[in-house]
Amino acid sequence: MVGLVSFAGEILCMERYLWTELSPEGVVEDIKRAIRALLAAHPHYRPKMMGATIPGLADPERGLWVEASFSGIRELPFASIMEAELGLPVKIDNDGNACAKAERLFGCCKGADYFIWMTVSNGIGGAIFINGSLYSGSCGNAGEIGHVIVEEGPNARPCKCGHSGCAEMQASGLGIARNYLSLGGKPEIDGEPPNARTIDALARTGDKTAVEAYELEGLYLGRAIGAAVNLINPQKVIIGGGVSLGFDLFWPSLSKTLETHVYRNANPGLVVEPTALGYNAGLLGAAALCFSK
Ligand SMILES: [Zn+2]
């Protein structure tokens, strides 16, 4: 997604792209082409800065795209490449951090100094705000809530981090699809392998297995969120990413799990809710990077 955002957080124009290039050069060329097309179509806007959200690990200080699991990208100096292309200052950060900043600037965390952001899509990422600032950790990797272990035993799936039963393996969009199948769901929905979107739609028709898959989703998310809440004592936990569109489906089970996992008297005003930014969280996140110090 490429777009122009005003300093008030208003999206002036945007285009969605399906990025297909996987080589570092191809990814950079695709992005440059998309930006050139957007600027050519809207010549009356004169952007002052560029922000970019990075899938994978990023080093915002050095402007590096450190690693992407889907491509051979390693230590790519993305910010300086784009600065040379556009003649503008460029800020980058990973997707979760950027979305958390956008939620605080434009979404439901205005005025919240302590909150946890979770992206639940193909993977699970997270970010932590403490004292009104993003908390990065000793190596910049704080907030990896996707690697909190939420399942043990035969149902725990191995994760790329080396452990098994991580939230990312059990409760991401891919996790929902695998849970649905292991609960005895149909191998195809509308002619394609099940995914979070189609299982969501099926659950809304009352399909028992799809409903159970979303109940399991609430249980797994509740275990991860409960552990994080007891540690951080946030005002809010915000859930974004494609799976958050099924928030109402997993909320009863998530809420029940939080009752048994969160130290209630220590977290009396806790709010857990879906992002206020919807599908635009990533684009607004990129813009939010430009507004931060
Ligand atoms: Zn893991």
Coordinates of C-alpha atoms in Angstrom, one line a residue, residues 2-230:
V2 CA 1.3 3.4 -1.0
G3 CA -0.4 6.7 -0.1
L4 CA -0.2 10.3 0.9
V5 CA -1.2 11.3 4.4
S6 CA -1.7 14.8 5.8
F7 CA -0.2 16.0 9.0
A8 CA -3.6 15.6 10.6
G9 CA -3.6 11.9 9.7
E10 CA -6.1 12.2 6.8
I11 CA -5.4 9.8 4.0
L12 CA -5.3 12.0 0.8
C13 CA -4.9 9.2 -1.7
M14 CA -3.7 5.6 -1.7
E15 CA -3.2 2.6 -3.9
R16 CA -3.0 -1.0 -3.0
Y17 CA -0.4 -3.3 -4.7
L18 CA 0.3 -7.0 -4.6
W19 CA 4.0 -7.1 -4.3
T20 CA 5.3 -10.0 -6.2
E21 CA 9.1 -9.3 -6.5
L22 CA 11.1 -11.1 -3.9
S23 CA 14.7 -10.1 -4.7
P24 CA 16.0 -7.0 -2.8
E25 CA 16.5 -5.1 -6.1
G26 CA 13.0 -6.2 -7.3
V27 CA 11.3 -5.1 -4.0
V28 CA 13.0 -1.7 -4.1
E29 CA 12.2 -1.2 -7.8
D30 CA 8.5 -2.1 -7.2
I31 CA 8.3 0.4 -4.4
K32 CA 10.0 3.2 -6.4
R33 CA 7.7 2.6 -9.3
A34 CA 4.6 2.7 -7.1
I35 CA 5.7 6.0 -5.5
R36 CA 6.5 7.6 -8.9
A37 CA 3.0 6.6 -10.2
L38 CA 1.3 8.0 -7.1
L39 CA 3.1 11.3 -7.3
A40 CA 2.5 11.6 -11.0
A41 CA -1.2 11.0 -10.5
H42 CA -1.4 13.7 -7.7
P43 CA 1.0 16.4 -8.8
H44 CA -0.7 19.0 -6.6
Y45 CA 0.6 17.3 -3.4
R46 CA 4.2 18.0 -2.4
P47 CA 5.2 15.4 0.3
K48 CA 7.7 16.6 3.0
M49 CA 8.8 13.2 4.2
M50 CA 8.5 9.5 3.5
G51 CA 7.7 6.8 6.1
A52 CA 7.9 3.1 5.4
T53 CA 6.8 0.1 7.5
I54 CA 9.0 -2.9 7.2
P55 CA 7.8 -6.5 7.2
G56 CA 10.4 -8.3 9.3
L57 CA 13.2 -6.7 11.3
A58 CA 14.2 -3.1 10.9
D59 CA 16.8 -0.8 12.4
P60 CA 15.2 2.6 12.4
E61 CA 18.4 4.4 13.7
R62 CA 20.5 3.2 10.8
G63 CA 17.6 3.1 8.3
L64 CA 18.2 -0.6 7.6
W65 CA 15.8 -3.2 6.5
V66 CA 17.6 -5.9 8.5
E67 CA 15.8 -9.1 7.5
A68 CA 12.6 -10.3 5.8
S69 CA 11.5 -13.9 6.1
F70 CA 9.8 -13.8 2.6
S71 CA 12.9 -12.7 0.6
G72 CA 16.7 -12.6 0.6
I73 CA 16.7 -9.1 2.0
R74 CA 19.5 -8.6 4.6
E75 CA 20.9 -5.3 5.9
L76 CA 19.3 -3.3 3.0
P77 CA 20.0 0.4 3.5
F78 CA 16.4 1.1 2.5
A79 CA 16.1 4.7 4.0
S80 CA 19.2 6.0 2.1
I81 CA 18.1 4.4 -1.1
M82 CA 14.7 6.1 -0.9
E83 CA 16.2 9.4 0.2
A84 CA 18.3 9.4 -2.9
E85 CA 15.3 8.5 -5.0
L86 CA 12.9 11.2 -3.6
G87 CA 15.2 13.9 -2.2
L88 CA 13.2 13.7 1.1
P89 CA 14.0 12.5 4.6
V90 CA 12.9 8.8 5.0
K91 CA 11.9 7.1 8.3
I92 CA 11.5 3.4 8.7
D93 CA 10.4 1.0 11.4
N94 CA 8.9 -2.5 11.6
D95 CA 5.2 -2.9 11.0
G96 CA 4.1 -3.4 14.7
N97 CA 6.0 -0.4 16.0
A98 CA 4.7 1.8 13.3
C99 CA 1.1 0.7 13.8
A100 CA 1.4 1.3 17.6
K101 CA 2.6 4.8 16.9
A102 CA -0.4 5.4 14.5
E103 CA -2.8 4.1 17.1
R104 CA -1.5 6.6 19.6
L105 CA -1.6 9.5 17.2
F106 CA -4.8 8.8 15.3
G107 CA -6.6 5.8 16.8
C108 CA -8.0 4.6 20.1
C109 CA -4.8 5.1 22.2
K110 CA -4.7 8.9 22.1
G111 CA -3.8 9.9 25.6
A112 CA -2.9 6.3 26.6
D113 CA 0.7 6.1 27.8
Y114 CA 0.7 2.4 28.5
F115 CA -0.6 0.0 25.9
I116 CA 0.3 -3.1 23.9
W117 CA -0.3 -3.3 20.2
M118 CA -0.7 -6.8 18.5
T119 CA -0.8 -7.4 14.8
V120 CA -2.6 -10.7 14.2
S121 CA -2.3 -11.6 10.5
N122 CA -0.2 -14.3 8.8
G123 CA 2.2 -13.9 11.7
I124 CA 1.8 -12.2 15.1
G125 CA 3.8 -9.1 16.0
G126 CA 3.6 -6.7 18.8
A127 CA 4.8 -3.4 20.2
I128 CA 4.8 -1.9 23.7
F129 CA 4.2 1.7 24.8
I130 CA 5.5 2.6 28.2
N131 CA 5.5 6.1 29.7
G132 CA 4.2 7.4 26.3
S133 CA 7.1 6.0 24.3
L134 CA 7.7 2.9 22.3
Y135 CA 9.7 0.4 24.4
S136 CA 12.4 -1.2 22.2
G137 CA 14.3 -3.5 24.5
S138 CA 18.0 -4.1 24.7
C139 CA 18.3 -5.2 21.0
G140 CA 15.3 -3.4 19.6
N141 CA 13.2 -6.6 19.7
A142 CA 10.7 -6.0 22.5
G143 CA 7.1 -6.9 22.0
E144 CA 7.5 -10.3 20.3
I145 CA 4.2 -11.5 21.8
G146 CA 3.9 -13.9 18.9
H147 CA 6.5 -16.1 20.6
V148 CA 4.8 -16.4 23.9
I149 CA 4.0 -20.1 24.2
V150 CA 0.3 -20.8 24.4
E151 CA 0.1 -24.5 23.8
E152 CA 2.0 -27.5 24.9
G153 CA 1.7 -31.2 24.1
P154 CA 0.6 -32.8 20.8
N155 CA -1.2 -29.7 19.5
A156 CA 1.8 -27.5 19.8
R157 CA 3.3 -26.7 16.4
P158 CA 7.0 -26.1 15.9
C159 CA 7.9 -22.4 15.3
K160 CA 10.8 -20.9 13.3
C161 CA 12.1 -19.5 16.6
G162 CA 13.0 -23.0 17.6
H163 CA 10.3 -23.6 20.2
S164 CA 6.8 -25.1 19.8
G165 CA 3.3 -23.8 20.6
C166 CA 4.1 -20.1 20.1
A167 CA 1.1 -17.8 19.6
E168 CA 2.3 -17.2 16.1
M169 CA 1.9 -20.9 15.2
Q170 CA -1.4 -21.4 17.1
A171 CA -3.3 -18.1 16.7
S172 CA -2.1 -16.3 13.6
G173 CA -4.3 -16.4 10.5
L174 CA -2.4 -19.5 9.4
G175 CA -2.9 -20.9 12.9
I176 CA -6.7 -20.4 12.6
A177 CA -6.7 -22.4 9.3
R178 CA -4.7 -25.2 10.8
N179 CA -6.9 -25.3 14.0
Y180 CA -10.0 -25.4 11.8
L181 CA -8.6 -28.4 9.9
S182 CA -7.5 -30.2 13.0
L183 CA -11.0 -29.7 14.5
G184 CA -12.3 -31.6 11.5
G185 CA -13.1 -28.7 9.2
K186 CA -13.5 -29.0 5.5
P187 CA -10.3 -29.1 3.4
E188 CA -11.8 -26.5 1.0
I189 CA -14.2 -23.6 1.5
D190 CA -15.6 -22.1 -1.7
G191 CA -12.9 -24.0 -3.7
E192 CA -9.9 -22.8 -1.8
P193 CA -8.0 -24.0 1.3
P194 CA -9.5 -22.5 4.4
N195 CA -8.1 -19.2 5.7
A196 CA -9.0 -16.8 8.4
R197 CA -11.3 -14.8 6.1
T198 CA -13.3 -17.8 4.8
I199 CA -13.5 -19.4 8.3
D200 CA -14.7 -16.1 9.7
A201 CA -17.5 -16.0 7.1
L202 CA -18.4 -19.6 7.8
A203 CA -18.5 -19.0 11.6
R204 CA -21.0 -16.2 10.9
T205 CA -23.4 -18.8 9.3
G206 CA -23.2 -20.8 12.5
D207 CA -20.9 -23.5 11.2
K208 CA -19.9 -25.5 14.4
T209 CA -16.3 -26.2 13.5
A210 CA -15.6 -22.6 12.3
V211 CA -17.1 -21.3 15.5
E212 CA -14.9 -23.7 17.5
A213 CA -11.8 -22.5 15.6
Y214 CA -12.6 -18.9 16.7
E215 CA -13.2 -20.1 20.3
L216 CA -9.7 -21.6 20.2
E217 CA -8.4 -18.4 18.8
G218 CA -9.8 -16.5 21.8
L219 CA -8.2 -19.0 24.2
Y220 CA -4.7 -18.8 22.6
L221 CA -4.8 -15.0 22.3
G222 CA -6.0 -14.8 25.9
R223 CA -3.1 -16.8 27.1
A224 CA -0.6 -14.6 25.3
I225 CA -2.3 -11.3 26.3
G226 CA -2.8 -12.4 29.9
A227 CA 0.9 -13.0 30.3
A228 CA 1.8 -9.7 28.7
V229 CA -0.8 -7.8 30.7
N230 CA 0.5 -9.2 34.1

